[in-house]
């Protein structure tokens, strides 16, 4: 495996790590350490914000496939986040990363 392939795999692993964390924090999947469903929407929002920061900081430096993968993950996580937040506080939906977009 050359360095480019290695970094592509590591990037995918990093994105997947934050995706998995956000899904666990939203209560969508079990926490494997506790074997239970846990919800912490503030922390889930932070995980989504971290992925959005990576997207912003890497703009212009990602391969098309990496960019598409990250955008797809972010879109899915934001939809799930809004769904979970609406269950908690109807009418009060704040999507991570959406407050400062221009």
Coordinates of N, CA, C and O in Angstrom, one line a residue:
X1 N 0.9 -1.2 0.0 CA 0.0 0.0 0.0 C 0.9 1.2 0.0 O 1.8 1.4 0.9
X2 N 0.7 2.1 -1.0 CA 1.5 3.3 -1.0 C 0.9 4.4 0.0 O -0.2 4.2 0.6
X3 N 1.6 5.5 0.1 CA 1.2 6.5 1.1 C -0.1 7.1 0.8 O -0.9 7.3 1.7
X4 N -0.4 7.3 -0.4 CA -1.7 7.9 -0.8 C -2.9 7.0 -0.4 O -3.9 7.4 0.1
X5 N -2.7 5.7 -0.7 CA -3.7 4.7 -0.4 C -3.9 4.6 1.1 O -5.0 4.5 1.7
X6 N -2.8 4.7 1.8 CA -2.8 4.6 3.3 C -3.6 5.8 3.9 O -4.4 5.6 4.8
X7 N -3.3 7.0 3.4 CA -3.9 8.2 3.9 C -5.4 8.2 3.5 O -6.2 8.7 4.3
X8 N -5.8 7.7 2.4 CA -7.2 7.6 2.0 C -7.9 6.7 3.0 O -9.0 7.0 3.4
X9 N -7.3 5.5 3.3 CA -7.9 4.6 4.2 C -8.0 5.2 5.6 O -9.0 5.1 6.3
X10 N -7.0 5.9 6.1 CA -7.0 6.6 7.4 C -8.1 7.7 7.4 O -8.7 7.8 8.4
X11 N -8.2 8.4 6.3 CA -9.2 9.4 6.3 C -10.6 8.8 6.4 O -11.5 9.3 7.2
X12 N -10.9 7.7 5.7 CA -12.1 7.0 5.8 C -12.4 6.5 7.2 O -13.5 6.6 7.7
X13 N -11.3 6.0 7.9 CA -11.4 5.6 9.2 C -11.8 6.7 10.2 O -12.6 6.5 11.1
X14 N -11.2 7.8 10.0 CA -11.5 9.0 10.8 C -12.9 9.4 10.7 O -13.6 9.7 11.7
X15 N -13.4 9.5 9.5 CA -14.8 9.9 9.2 C -15.7 8.9 9.9 O -16.7 9.2 10.6
X16 N -15.4 7.6 9.7 CA -16.3 6.5 10.2 C -16.3 6.6 11.8 O -17.3 6.3 12.4
X17 N -15.1 6.9 12.4 CA -15.0 7.0 13.8 C -16.0 8.1 14.4 O -16.7 7.8 15.3
X18 N -16.0 9.3 13.7 CA -16.9 10.3 14.2 C -18.4 10.0 13.8 O -19.3 10.3 14.6
X19 N -18.6 9.3 12.7 CA -20.0 8.9 12.4 C -20.5 7.9 13.4 O -21.6 8.1 13.9
X20 N -19.7 6.9 13.8 CA -20.1 5.9 14.7 C -20.4 6.6 16.1 O -21.4 6.3 16.8
X21 N -19.5 7.5 16.5 CA -19.7 8.2 17.8 C -21.0 9.0 17.8 O -21.7 8.9 18.7
X22 N -21.2 9.7 16.7 CA -22.5 10.5 16.6 C -23.7 9.6 16.7 O -24.7 9.9 17.4
X23 N -23.7 8.5 16.0 CA -24.8 7.6 16.0 C -25.1 7.0 17.4 O -26.2 6.9 17.8
X24 N -24.0 6.7 18.1 CA -24.1 6.2 19.4 C -24.7 7.3 20.3 O -25.5 7.0 21.2
X25 N -24.2 8.5 20.2 CA -24.6 9.6 21.0 C -26.0 10.0 20.8 O -26.7 10.6 21.6
X26 N -26.5 9.7 19.6 CA -27.9 10.0 19.3 C -28.8 8.9 19.7 O -30.0 9.0 19.6
X27 N -28.2 7.8 20.2 CA -29.0 6.6 20.6 C -29.5 5.8 19.4 O -30.4 5.0 19.6
X28 N -28.9 5.9 18.3 CA -29.2 5.1 17.1 C -28.6 3.7 17.1 O -29.2 2.8 16.5
X29 N -27.5 3.6 17.7 CA -26.8 2.3 17.9 C -26.3 2.1 19.3 O -26.1 3.1 20.0
X30 N -26.1 0.9 19.7 CA -25.6 0.6 21.0 C -24.2 1.0 21.2 O -23.4 1.0 20.3
X31 N -23.9 1.4 22.4 CA -22.5 1.7 22.8 C -21.9 0.3 23.1 O -22.4 -0.4 24.0
X32 N -20.9 -0.1 22.4 CA -20.3 -1.5 22.6 C -19.7 -1.7 23.9 O -19.6 -2.8 24.4
X33 N -19.2 -0.6 24.5 CA -18.6 -0.7 25.9 C -19.6 -1.0 27.0 O -19.3 -1.7 27.9
X34 N -20.8 -0.5 26.8 CA -21.8 -0.7 27.9 C -22.9 -1.6 27.4 O -23.8 -2.0 28.2
X35 N -23.0 -1.9 26.1 CA -24.0 -2.8 25.5 C -25.4 -2.2 25.8 O -26.4 -2.9 26.0
X36 N -25.5 -0.8 25.7 CA -26.8 -0.2 25.9 C -26.9 1.0 25.0 O -25.9 1.5 24.5
X37 N -28.1 1.5 24.9 CA -28.4 2.7 24.1 C -28.3 3.9 25.0 O -28.8 3.9 26.1
X38 N -27.5 4.8 24.6 CA -27.3 6.1 25.4 C -27.5 7.3 24.5 O -27.3 7.2 23.3
X39 N -28.1 8.3 25.0 CA -28.3 9.6 24.3 C -27.7 10.8 24.9 O -27.8 11.0 26.1
X40 N -26.9 11.5 24.1 CA -26.3 12.7 24.5 C -26.3 13.6 23.3 O -25.3 13.6 22.5
X41 N -27.4 14.3 23.0 CA -27.5 15.1 21.8 C -26.5 16.2 21.7 O -26.1 16.6 20.6
X42 N -26.1 16.8 22.8 CA -25.1 17.8 22.8 C -23.8 17.3 22.3 O -23.1 17.9 21.4
X43 N -23.4 16.1 22.7 CA -22.2 15.4 22.3 C -22.3 15.0 20.8 O -21.3 15.1 20.1
X44 N -23.5 14.5 20.4 CA -23.7 14.2 19.0 C -23.5 15.4 18.1 O -22.9 15.3 17.1
X45 N -24.0 16.5 18.6 CA -23.8 17.7 17.8 C -22.4 18.1 17.7 O -21.9 18.6 16.6
X46 N -21.6 17.9 18.7 CA -20.2 18.2 18.7 C -19.4 17.2 17.7 O -18.6 17.7 16.9
X47 N -19.8 16.0 17.7 CA -19.2 15.0 16.7 C -19.5 15.4 15.3 O -18.7 15.4 14.4
X48 N -20.8 15.9 15.0 CA -21.1 16.4 13.7 C -20.3 17.6 13.4 O -19.8 17.8 12.2
X49 N -20.2 18.5 14.3 CA -19.4 19.8 14.1 C -18.0 19.4 13.8 O -17.4 20.1 12.9
X50 N -17.4 18.4 14.4 CA -16.0 18.0 14.2 C -15.9 17.6 12.7 O -14.9 17.9 12.0
X51 N -16.8 16.8 12.2 CA -16.8 16.3 10.8 C -16.9 17.5 9.9 O -16.3 17.6 8.8
X52 N -17.8 18.4 10.2 CA -18.0 19.6 9.4 C -16.7 20.5 9.4 O -16.3 21.0 8.3
X53 N -16.0 20.6 10.5 CA -14.8 21.3 10.6 C -13.7 20.6 9.7 O -13.0 21.3 8.9
X54 N -13.7 19.3 9.7 CA -12.7 18.6 8.8 C -13.1 18.8 7.4 O -12.1 19.1 6.6
X55 N -14.3 18.8 7.0 CA -14.7 19.1 5.7 C -14.3 20.5 5.3 O -13.7 20.7 4.2
X56 N -14.5 21.5 6.1 CA -14.1 22.9 5.8 C -12.6 23.0 5.7 O -12.1 23.7 4.8
X57 N -11.9 22.5 6.6 CA -10.4 22.6 6.6 C -9.7 21.8 5.5 O -8.7 22.2 5.0
X58 N -10.4 20.8 5.0 CA -9.8 20.0 3.9 C -10.3 20.4 2.5 O -9.9 19.8 1.5
X59 N -11.1 21.4 2.5 CA -11.7 21.9 1.2 C -10.6 22.1 0.2 O -9.6 22.8 0.4
X60 N -10.8 21.4 -1.0 CA -9.8 21.6 -2.0 C -8.6 20.6 -1.9 O -7.8 20.5 -2.8
X61 N -8.6 19.8 -0.8 CA -7.5 18.8 -0.6 C -8.0 17.4 -0.6 O -7.2 16.5 -0.5
X62 N -9.3 17.2 -0.8 CA -9.8 15.8 -0.8 C -10.0 15.4 -2.2 O -10.3 16.1 -3.1
X63 N -9.9 14.1 -2.4 CA -10.3 13.4 -3.7 C -11.8 13.5 -3.8 O -12.5 13.6 -2.8
X64 N -12.3 13.5 -5.0 CA -13.8 13.6 -5.2 C -14.5 12.6 -4.4 O -15.6 12.8 -3.8
X65 N -14.0 11.3 -4.4 CA -14.7 10.2 -3.7 C -14.7 10.5 -2.2 O -15.7 10.2 -1.5
X66 N -13.6 11.1 -1.7 CA -13.5 11.4 -0.2 C -14.5 12.5 0.1 O -15.2 12.4 1.1
X67 N -14.6 13.5 -0.7 CA -15.5 14.6 -0.5 C -16.9 14.1 -0.5 O -17.7 14.5 0.3
X68 N -17.3 13.3 -1.5 CA -18.6 12.8 -1.7 C -19.0 11.9 -0.4 O -20.1 12.0 0.1
X69 N -18.0 11.1 0.0 CA -18.3 10.2 1.2 C -18.5 11.1 2.4 O -19.5 10.9 3.1
X70 N -17.7 12.1 2.6 CA -17.9 13.0 3.8 C -19.2 13.7 3.7 O -19.9 13.8 4.7
X71 N -19.6 14.3 2.6 CA -20.8 15.0 2.4 C -22.0 14.1 2.7 O -23.0 14.5 3.3
X72 N -21.9 12.8 2.2 CA -23.0 11.9 2.4 C -23.2 11.5 3.9 O -24.3 11.5 4.4
X73 N -22.1 11.3 4.6 CA -22.1 11.0 6.0 C -22.7 12.2 6.8 O -23.6 12.0 7.6
X74 N -22.2 13.4 6.5 CA -22.8 14.6 7.1 C -24.3 14.8 6.9 O -25.0 15.1 7.8
X75 N -24.7 14.6 5.7 CA -26.1 14.7 5.4 C -26.9 13.7 6.2 O -27.9 14.1 6.8
X76 N -26.5 12.5 6.2 CA -27.2 11.5 7.0 C -27.2 11.8 8.5 O -28.3 11.6 9.1
X77 N -26.1 12.2 9.0 CA -26.0 12.5 10.4 C -26.9 13.7 10.8 O -27.6 13.6 11.8
X78 N -26.9 14.7 10.0 CA -27.7 15.9 10.3 C -29.2 15.5 10.2 O -30.0 16.0 11.1
X79 N -29.6 14.7 9.3 CA -31.0 14.3 9.2 C -31.4 13.5 10.5 O -32.5 13.7 11.1
X80 N -30.6 12.6 10.9 CA -30.8 11.8 12.1 C -30.8 12.7 13.4 O -31.6 12.5 14.3
X81 N -29.9 13.6 13.4 CA -29.8 14.6 14.5 C -31.1 15.4 14.7 O -31.7 15.5 15.8
X82 N -31.6 15.9 13.6 CA -32.8 16.7 13.6 C -34.0 15.8 14.0 O -34.8 16.3 14.8
X83 N -34.0 14.6 13.6 CA -35.1 13.7 14.0 C -35.0 13.4 15.5 O -36.1 13.5 16.1
X84 N -33.9 13.2 16.0 CA -33.7 12.9 17.4 C -34.0 14.2 18.3 O -34.7 14.1 19.3
X85 N -33.6 15.3 17.8 CA -33.8 16.6 18.5 C -35.3 16.9 18.5 O -35.8 17.4 19.5
X86 N -36.0 16.7 17.4 CA -37.4 16.9 17.3 C -38.2 16.1 18.3 O -39.2 16.5 18.9
X87 N -37.7 14.9 18.6 CA -38.4 14.0 19.6 C -38.2 14.5 21.0 O -39.1 14.4 21.8
X88 N -37.1 15.2 21.2 CA -36.8 15.7 22.5 C -37.5 17.1 22.8 O -38.1 17.3 23.8
X89 N -37.3 18.0 21.8 CA -37.9 19.4 22.0 C -38.6 19.8 20.7 O -37.9 20.4 19.9
X90 N -39.8 19.4 20.5 CA -40.5 19.8 19.3 C -40.5 21.4 19.1 O -40.6 22.1 20.1
X91 N -40.2 21.8 17.9 CA -40.1 23.2 17.5 C -38.8 23.8 17.8 O -38.6 25.0 17.4
X92 N -37.8 23.1 18.3 CA -36.5 23.7 18.6 C -35.4 22.9 18.0 O -34.8 22.0 18.6
X93 N -35.2 23.1 16.7 CA -34.2 22.3 16.0 C -33.1 23.2 15.6 O -33.2 24.1 14.8
X94 N -31.9 22.9 16.1 CA -30.6 23.5 15.7 C -29.7 22.5 15.1 O -29.2 21.7 15.8
X95 N -29.5 22.6 13.8 CA -28.6 21.7 13.1 C -27.2 22.1 13.3 O -26.9 23.3 13.0
X96 N -26.3 21.2 13.7 CA -24.9 21.6 13.9 C -24.3 22.1 12.5 O -24.6 21.6 11.5
X97 N -23.5 23.2 12.6 CA -22.9 23.7 11.5 C -23.8 24.6 10.6 O -23.3 25.3 9.7
X98 N -25.0 24.7 10.9 CA -26.0 25.5 10.0 C -26.1 26.9 10.5 O -26.6 27.7 9.8
X99 N -25.7 27.2 11.7 CA -25.9 28.6 12.3 C -24.9 29.6 11.7 O -25.3 30.7 11.6
X100 N -23.8 29.2 11.2 CA -22.8 30.1 10.7 C -22.5 30.0 9.3 O -21.6 30.6 8.7
X101 N -23.3 29.2 8.5 CA -23.1 29.1 7.1 C -23.5 30.4 6.4 O -24.4 31.0 6.8
X102 N -22.7 30.7 5.4 CA -23.0 31.9 4.6 C -23.2 31.5 3.1 O -22.7 30.6 2.6

